[in-house]
Each structure stands twice: as structure tokens, then as C-alpha cells.
Amino acid sequence: MTTSPSLLAEKIYQQALLSGYDDCGIIAIDEMDEYLERFQERLAKEPASRPFYERIAPGMKTKQRFPWAKSVIICTWWLGRYRLPESLEGKYARAFFLAPQVSLDEEGLRKKDAFTDWLTAEGIRWEGGEKSSHLQIGGLRHAAMKAGLGIIRKNNFLYTEQGSFVMLEGFVIDESCELRQHHDLKPCAPQCRLCQDHCPTRALSAPFTMNPLKCVSFWNTFGKSQLPPALPEKAMGSWVVGCDACQNACPYNRIPAAKPEKETPEKVNLALPWLDPERLKTAPDSVLQDQILPLCDDHIQPDELDTLRCSAARYLRNQPNR
């Protein structure tokens, strides 16, 4: 391409906004190396989590896996633009039920897909995107922080000025350019322990680290709701799919500017009667397959429907009046 790096960066940014993203930044791929250092620090802090982290470690070697890539684009999508029904609060995580694949209609999805269509039309080689997840191109939260899109708080989530309920999408490209954003976010108070104290399984064992093998969200999705002996089911509380406990406890998510702009996504409204745990526990395969799995952001697979039934049954057992 003959476009200057600064002009290319501006064109990418404008196209990201046209596609519905809230913000966009671009960093050199060399800056992903620093994430490997943070990754090793986390292993050292949580040696019990080594089996989990070693399994995903190859996905963190961005430069080695994409030797042709020169830059990383990171885009943000505010999940809070849609409303989660009150009846689902404390049971179903926003990151799943308010994701673009759930909340957008066909026209909105086409608009969003236009971003990568534009990259291709411009002759830019790229990899990544929502369906690829962070495992494909490396640590998205790290990339977003380096690009100035937000900061990582003690609960390990990236926060923008709208809080932590933000989806990140990353792309590696074969062009060199850079785009840094700026924010006025304050760091967590040194004495604050709210996220740690509200983590129901103590997966947040220290600031800026965690043990995913204790995480509620891991066990009621990827863990197929089959808890290890060391994790009592009472610790899972009322969560059926995912967990927002540490984010809900954070004062930086209680900001006036982060109020929903739109109503509940239609797909969630249609599934609402079946999301009552009593009904979910006995729902037929066809209902779980067609109405519930699309809300789970690929964290539960079609051959894992019993994950939902087991989580619903545990929710009911955990209710104090039962």
C-alpha cells in the first residue's frame, strides 16, 4: 500500500466507528511481547492454575504465530448499550447475553462485518476478530491498555470510561501503523478489595491475578458444570451461565454515563421464559439448542446441553427456601 501510516491509522479508526465499534486503537506487534512477561508472572503467582494457563500459552505468542503481521488493531464494543432484564441479574453474565451476536439484528451484524470486508478490500492481510477470540492473536486486554483504550483493574478486566462491560476484538494486520487513544481513568485505590471480597470462590486471590480453575464462569461453561471436589456447589451461588460478581461489586461500574441506551435484545426476550432455572432444568434439547445456546457466546457447545441443566439444578438447590 502507498498510504502513509498515519493516514492508514485514521482510515482504520473511522471505519471501525462506521461499523459500530465505540473506539479503536492500533499498536506495533512488538508490544505484544510484554504480555508474555505478565503471563509468566501470573503463573508464578498462581501455580495451581498452571494446567489451565499452559494449555492456552501457545496462543499468546503473537509474533511467532503471525510472522507476517506488523500491527495489532483493537476495537471496543460497549455491552451496556442494551439492557439485561432484572430477572436475569445475578444469574446470567452480561458478556454472553449482551454480546453483538445476540443483540444485533441482521442489518447490524452486516454493518459490523463491514469492518473486515473493508480491510480485505484495502488489500490488508488480517487475522482475528470476535469468533477467533483472544486465543488467536494474544492478550486483548493488554493490547487495549497499550493502545490507550482503558486500564486493567484489580479484577483483571479492562475498563474504559463506560466501565468493564466491554467486549474487545483484535486483529493482526500486515501494515505498520499506530493509533493511541487517551483517557482520564483513575487507578484502583490501593486499599480497595471489593472485587476480591465479592468473588464467591476466591478465584481472585490477589490484585491483578486469578485462578481460573476456581472461577464460577469457568465451571458453569467450559467446565461443563462438573465441579471438582474442592469447590462446593454453594460457592457457585445463583450463577447459571457466567459470573459478574467482581464487576458488579466494582464502584467504577456504577457510573451515571454507563446507562443502557436500548432495550433488551429480542433474542433474550424470546428466550426469557425458558431462562427461569426451574424451566431450564427440564427444557427439551430443541429449546436449549435453538434459544439458549446462541446466548452463551460459544462457551457451551451443542453436545454439552446438560451443562445448562446441571447449572439450573444447582441454582435451585442453592436457594435458601428449598
Short mmCIF file of C-alpha atoms in Angstrom, two decimals:
data_model
loop_
_atom_site.label_atom_id
_atom_site.label_comp_id
_atom_site.label_asym_id
_atom_site.label_seq_id
_atom_site.Cartn_x
_atom_site.Cartn_y
_atom_site.Cartn_z
CA MET A 1 0.00 0.00 0.00
CA THR A 2 1.10 3.58 -0.63
CA THR A 3 -0.99 5.19 2.13
CA SER A 4 1.09 6.79 4.90
CA PRO A 5 0.96 5.04 8.31
CA SER A 6 -0.80 7.95 9.99
CA LEU A 7 -3.43 8.22 7.26
CA LEU A 8 -3.98 4.46 7.28
CA ALA A 9 -4.46 4.50 11.05
CA GLU A 10 -7.05 7.27 10.75
CA LYS A 11 -8.88 5.39 7.98
CA ILE A 12 -8.98 2.22 10.10
CA TYR A 13 -10.30 4.21 13.06
CA GLN A 14 -13.06 5.84 11.03
CA GLN A 15 -14.09 2.52 9.50
CA ALA A 16 -14.25 0.96 12.99
CA LEU A 17 -16.64 3.69 14.13
CA LEU A 18 -18.76 3.28 10.99
CA SER A 19 -19.01 -0.44 11.77
CA GLY A 20 -20.44 0.27 15.23
CA TYR A 21 -17.41 -0.03 17.48
CA ASP A 22 -17.08 2.53 20.26
CA ASP A 23 -13.34 3.04 19.96
CA CYS A 24 -10.26 1.71 18.21
CA GLY A 25 -6.51 1.75 18.78
CA ILE A 26 -3.51 0.30 16.97
CA ILE A 27 -0.15 -0.83 18.36
CA ALA A 28 3.00 -2.36 16.91
CA ILE A 29 3.02 -6.13 17.18
CA ASP A 30 6.29 -5.96 19.14
CA GLU A 31 4.29 -4.57 22.08
CA MET A 32 2.56 -7.93 22.49
CA ASP A 33 5.86 -9.36 23.82
CA GLU A 34 5.28 -7.62 27.13
CA TYR A 35 2.13 -9.69 27.64
CA LEU A 36 4.22 -12.86 27.74
CA GLU A 37 6.06 -11.41 30.75
CA ARG A 38 2.77 -10.68 32.53
CA PHE A 39 1.63 -14.19 31.64
CA GLN A 40 4.66 -15.73 33.33
CA GLU A 41 4.11 -13.54 36.39
CA ARG A 42 0.58 -14.86 36.69
CA LEU A 43 1.82 -18.44 36.51
CA ALA A 44 4.24 -17.71 39.33
CA LYS A 45 1.51 -16.16 41.49
CA GLU A 46 -0.97 -18.98 40.89
CA PRO A 47 0.99 -22.22 40.42
CA ALA A 48 -2.21 -24.25 40.88
CA SER A 49 -3.54 -22.73 37.67
CA ARG A 50 -0.58 -23.90 35.59
CA PRO A 51 -2.53 -26.71 33.80
CA PHE A 52 -5.02 -24.13 32.51
CA TYR A 53 -2.53 -21.46 31.54
CA GLU A 54 -0.11 -23.86 29.90
CA ARG A 55 -2.93 -25.07 27.66
CA ILE A 56 -3.58 -21.57 26.32
CA ALA A 57 0.06 -20.39 26.39
CA PRO A 58 0.77 -21.11 22.68
CA GLY A 59 -1.96 -18.65 21.70
CA MET A 60 -0.12 -15.85 23.48
CA LYS A 61 2.93 -15.95 21.17
CA THR A 62 1.51 -13.47 18.72
CA LYS A 63 4.67 -12.59 16.79
CA GLN A 64 5.73 -16.21 16.37
CA ARG A 65 2.30 -17.27 15.20
CA PHE A 66 1.89 -14.41 12.74
CA PRO A 67 5.39 -13.69 11.39
CA TRP A 68 3.92 -11.61 8.58
CA ALA A 69 1.97 -9.28 10.91
CA LYS A 70 3.23 -5.81 11.81
CA SER A 71 0.42 -4.19 13.85
CA VAL A 72 -2.48 -5.07 16.12
CA ILE A 73 -5.86 -3.35 15.85
CA ILE A 74 -8.01 -3.47 18.97
CA CYS A 75 -11.65 -2.37 18.95
CA THR A 76 -14.08 -1.90 21.85
CA TRP A 77 -17.80 -2.64 21.92
CA TRP A 78 -19.80 -1.45 24.92
CA LEU A 79 -22.09 -4.26 26.08
CA GLY A 80 -24.06 -1.92 28.32
CA ARG A 81 -25.77 -0.25 25.39
CA TYR A 82 -28.51 -2.90 25.82
CA ARG A 83 -30.44 -3.70 28.98
CA LEU A 84 -30.26 -7.04 30.79
CA PRO A 85 -33.68 -7.98 32.23
CA GLU A 86 -33.81 -7.66 36.01
CA SER A 87 -34.89 -11.31 36.32
CA LEU A 88 -31.54 -12.38 34.81
CA GLU A 89 -29.34 -10.22 37.04
CA GLY A 90 -27.10 -12.37 39.21
CA LYS A 91 -27.81 -15.47 37.10
CA TYR A 92 -26.54 -14.78 33.59
CA ALA A 93 -23.42 -12.80 32.64
CA ARG A 94 -23.72 -9.68 30.51
CA ALA A 95 -20.68 -10.61 28.41
CA PHE A 96 -22.66 -13.50 26.96
CA PHE A 97 -26.24 -12.24 26.85
CA LEU A 98 -25.48 -8.75 25.54
CA ALA A 99 -22.77 -9.64 23.02
CA PRO A 100 -23.17 -8.28 19.47
CA GLN A 101 -24.04 -11.72 18.08
CA VAL A 102 -27.02 -11.68 20.44
CA SER A 103 -28.04 -8.03 20.46
CA LEU A 104 -27.67 -7.06 16.80
CA ASP A 105 -30.18 -7.74 14.07
CA GLU A 106 -29.07 -8.88 10.60
CA GLU A 107 -28.52 -5.33 9.41
CA GLY A 108 -26.42 -4.52 12.47
CA LEU A 109 -24.32 -7.64 12.01
CA ARG A 110 -23.71 -6.80 8.34
CA LYS A 111 -22.63 -3.32 9.38
CA LYS A 112 -20.20 -4.78 11.91
CA ASP A 113 -18.81 -7.30 9.42
CA ALA A 114 -18.14 -4.43 7.03
CA PHE A 115 -15.01 -3.65 9.04
CA THR A 116 -13.14 -6.77 7.95
CA ASP A 117 -14.67 -6.53 4.47
CA TRP A 118 -13.10 -3.08 4.26
CA LEU A 119 -9.69 -4.37 5.42
CA THR A 120 -9.79 -7.01 2.70
CA ALA A 121 -10.90 -4.51 0.04
CA GLU A 122 -7.97 -2.25 1.01
CA GLY A 123 -5.57 -5.10 0.32
CA ILE A 124 -4.70 -5.55 4.00
CA ARG A 125 -3.95 -9.06 5.19
CA TRP A 126 -5.59 -9.70 8.54
CA GLU A 127 -6.46 -12.39 11.09
CA GLY A 128 -8.57 -12.26 14.25
CA GLY A 129 -11.99 -10.96 15.09
CA GLU A 130 -14.71 -11.84 17.54
CA LYS A 131 -15.13 -15.50 16.61
CA SER A 132 -11.40 -16.10 16.88
CA SER A 133 -11.20 -14.88 20.49
CA HIS A 134 -8.09 -13.72 22.33
CA LEU A 135 -6.55 -17.18 21.97
CA GLN A 136 -5.87 -16.50 18.33
CA ILE A 137 -3.96 -13.24 18.42
CA GLY A 138 -2.90 -12.93 22.07
CA GLY A 139 -3.87 -10.84 25.10
CA LEU A 140 -6.60 -8.43 24.02
CA ARG A 141 -6.81 -6.60 27.35
CA HIS A 142 -3.08 -5.96 27.25
CA ALA A 143 -3.33 -4.67 23.66
CA ALA A 144 -6.24 -2.39 24.56
CA MET A 145 -4.35 -0.95 27.52
CA LYS A 146 -1.24 -0.31 25.41
CA ALA A 147 -3.41 1.42 22.80
CA GLY A 148 -4.79 3.78 25.45
CA LEU A 149 -8.34 2.45 25.30
CA GLY A 150 -8.55 1.86 29.05
CA ILE A 151 -6.85 0.38 32.10
CA ILE A 152 -6.79 -3.07 33.66
CA ARG A 153 -8.14 -3.03 37.21
CA LYS A 154 -7.52 -5.38 40.12
CA ASN A 155 -10.21 -7.81 38.91
CA ASN A 156 -8.22 -8.26 35.67
CA PHE A 157 -10.90 -6.69 33.44
CA LEU A 158 -10.20 -3.83 31.07
CA TYR A 159 -12.16 -0.69 31.95
CA THR A 160 -13.00 2.09 29.56
CA GLU A 161 -14.76 5.27 30.65
CA GLN A 162 -18.00 3.23 30.47
CA GLY A 163 -16.80 0.55 32.88
CA SER A 164 -15.73 -3.04 32.35
CA PHE A 165 -18.71 -4.45 30.46
CA VAL A 166 -16.86 -4.07 27.20
CA MET A 167 -16.14 -6.63 24.50
CA LEU A 168 -12.76 -6.47 22.81
CA GLU A 169 -11.96 -7.57 19.28
CA GLY A 170 -8.42 -7.77 17.97
CA PHE A 171 -6.91 -8.11 14.53
CA VAL A 172 -3.33 -8.51 13.36
CA ILE A 173 -2.52 -6.83 10.05
CA ASP A 174 0.42 -6.78 7.66
CA GLU A 175 0.76 -2.98 7.65
CA SER A 176 2.74 -0.78 10.06
CA CYS A 177 0.72 1.97 11.72
CA GLU A 178 -0.12 3.23 15.20
CA LEU A 179 -3.07 4.90 16.88
CA ARG A 180 -3.04 5.81 20.59
CA GLN A 181 -6.13 6.95 22.43
CA HIS A 182 -6.23 8.83 25.73
CA HIS A 183 -8.37 8.59 28.86
CA ASP A 184 -8.62 10.11 32.32
CA LEU A 185 -9.31 6.91 34.24
CA LYS A 186 -8.04 6.75 37.80
CA PRO A 187 -6.37 3.55 39.04
CA CYS A 188 -7.93 1.39 41.73
CA ALA A 189 -7.45 2.66 45.27
CA PRO A 190 -4.56 0.76 46.92
CA GLN A 191 -6.76 -0.30 49.84
CA CYS A 192 -9.76 -1.44 47.74
CA ARG A 193 -10.59 -5.16 47.98
CA LEU A 194 -14.20 -5.12 46.79
CA CYS A 195 -13.67 -7.38 43.79
CA GLN A 196 -11.67 -9.90 45.84
CA ASP A 197 -14.13 -9.86 48.71
CA HIS A 198 -17.11 -10.42 46.39
CA CYS A 199 -15.55 -13.24 44.37
CA PRO A 200 -17.69 -16.18 45.55
CA THR A 201 -14.99 -18.82 45.07
CA ARG A 202 -11.94 -16.66 45.96
CA ALA A 203 -10.63 -17.11 42.42
CA LEU A 204 -9.33 -13.55 42.75
CA SER A 205 -6.58 -14.47 45.17
CA ALA A 206 -4.66 -11.20 44.78
CA PRO A 207 -4.89 -7.95 42.82
CA PHE A 208 -4.33 -8.34 39.06
CA THR A 209 -4.32 -12.14 39.15
CA MET A 210 -6.71 -15.05 39.42
CA ASN A 211 -7.01 -18.82 39.44
CA PRO A 212 -9.34 -19.70 36.53
CA LEU A 213 -9.77 -23.21 37.91
CA LYS A 214 -11.69 -21.65 40.81
CA CYS A 215 -13.71 -19.26 38.67
CA VAL A 216 -17.51 -19.64 38.65
CA SER A 217 -17.66 -18.61 35.00
CA PHE A 218 -15.20 -21.33 34.02
CA TRP A 219 -17.09 -24.10 35.75
CA ASN A 220 -20.59 -23.27 34.51
CA THR A 221 -19.35 -23.00 30.90
CA PHE A 222 -16.11 -24.68 29.81
CA GLY A 223 -16.10 -26.87 32.92
CA LYS A 224 -19.47 -28.35 31.88
CA SER A 225 -20.86 -27.66 35.37
CA GLN A 226 -18.94 -30.65 36.77
CA LEU A 227 -17.37 -29.15 39.87
CA PRO A 228 -14.16 -30.53 41.37
CA PRO A 229 -14.37 -31.91 44.93
CA ALA A 230 -12.58 -28.87 46.36
CA LEU A 231 -15.26 -26.48 45.08
CA PRO A 232 -18.56 -26.75 46.99
CA GLU A 233 -21.63 -26.06 44.89
CA LYS A 234 -22.83 -23.46 47.39
CA ALA A 235 -19.90 -21.32 46.28
CA MET A 236 -21.44 -21.10 42.80
CA GLY A 237 -24.33 -19.17 44.31
CA SER A 238 -27.03 -18.11 41.85
CA TRP A 239 -24.92 -18.05 38.70
CA VAL A 240 -26.21 -20.24 35.88
CA VAL A 241 -24.09 -19.03 32.93
CA GLY A 242 -21.00 -16.95 33.62
CA CYS A 243 -20.45 -14.65 36.60
CA ASP A 244 -20.36 -10.87 37.01
CA ALA A 245 -19.80 -10.79 40.78
CA CYS A 246 -16.46 -8.98 40.83
CA GLN A 247 -17.58 -6.49 38.17
CA ASN A 248 -20.90 -5.80 39.88
CA ALA A 249 -19.07 -5.02 43.12
CA CYS A 250 -16.72 -2.55 41.49
CA PRO A 251 -17.52 1.15 42.08
CA TYR A 252 -16.14 2.00 38.64
CA ASN A 253 -19.09 0.17 37.10
CA ARG A 254 -21.56 2.40 38.92
CA ILE A 255 -21.20 5.47 36.76
CA PRO A 256 -24.10 7.64 35.51
CA ALA A 257 -22.78 7.72 31.94
CA ALA A 258 -22.98 3.93 31.64
CA LYS A 259 -26.75 3.58 31.50
CA PRO A 260 -28.32 1.37 28.79
CA GLU A 261 -29.26 3.24 25.63
CA LYS A 262 -31.51 0.49 24.26
CA GLU A 263 -33.93 -2.13 25.47
CA THR A 264 -33.30 -5.85 25.95
CA PRO A 265 -32.17 -7.70 22.80
CA GLU A 266 -35.02 -9.53 21.06
CA LYS A 267 -33.23 -12.89 21.26
CA VAL A 268 -33.03 -12.56 25.04
CA ASN A 269 -36.68 -11.57 25.32
CA LEU A 270 -37.75 -14.57 23.25
CA ALA A 271 -35.73 -16.94 25.46
CA LEU A 272 -36.78 -15.28 28.71
CA PRO A 273 -39.49 -17.78 29.74
CA TRP A 274 -37.01 -20.66 29.41
CA LEU A 275 -34.27 -18.87 31.34
CA ASP A 276 -36.12 -19.36 34.58
CA PRO A 277 -33.95 -22.07 36.21
CA GLU A 278 -36.99 -24.22 37.05
CA ARG A 279 -37.91 -24.44 33.37
CA LEU A 280 -34.32 -24.50 32.14
CA LYS A 281 -33.63 -27.61 34.21
CA THR A 282 -36.14 -29.67 32.23
CA ALA A 283 -36.10 -27.83 28.90
CA PRO A 284 -36.05 -30.07 25.80
CA ASP A 285 -32.90 -30.26 23.70
CA SER A 286 -34.54 -28.32 20.87
CA VAL A 287 -35.19 -25.31 23.13
CA LEU A 288 -31.70 -25.32 24.61
CA GLN A 289 -30.17 -25.70 21.15
CA ASP A 290 -32.22 -23.05 19.37
CA GLN A 291 -32.89 -20.42 22.04
CA ILE A 292 -30.34 -20.71 24.85
CA LEU A 293 -27.02 -21.74 23.28
CA PRO A 294 -26.97 -18.71 20.94
CA LEU A 295 -26.91 -16.55 24.08
CA CYS A 296 -23.82 -18.28 25.51
CA ASP A 297 -21.22 -16.89 23.10
CA ASP A 298 -19.85 -20.34 22.12
CA HIS A 299 -18.85 -21.10 25.74
CA ILE A 300 -21.21 -24.09 25.79
CA GLN A 301 -21.26 -26.43 22.80
CA PRO A 302 -24.24 -28.23 21.18
CA ASP A 303 -23.16 -31.56 22.69
CA GLU A 304 -22.95 -30.01 26.19
CA LEU A 305 -26.61 -29.17 26.79
CA ASP A 306 -26.56 -30.89 30.16
CA THR A 307 -24.21 -28.13 31.32
CA LEU A 308 -27.22 -25.81 31.36
CA ARG A 309 -29.48 -28.32 33.10
CA CYS A 310 -26.87 -29.06 35.77
CA SER A 311 -26.29 -25.36 36.45
CA ALA A 312 -30.03 -24.71 36.67
CA ALA A 313 -30.49 -27.61 39.10
CA ARG A 314 -27.62 -26.35 41.26
CA TYR A 315 -29.12 -22.86 41.29
CA LEU A 316 -32.37 -24.31 42.63
CA ARG A 317 -30.56 -26.33 45.31
CA ASN A 318 -28.69 -23.20 46.38
CA GLN A 319 -31.87 -21.22 47.06
CA PRO A 320 -32.37 -20.71 50.81
CA ASN A 321 -36.06 -21.67 50.77
CA ARG A 322 -35.50 -25.09 49.26
#
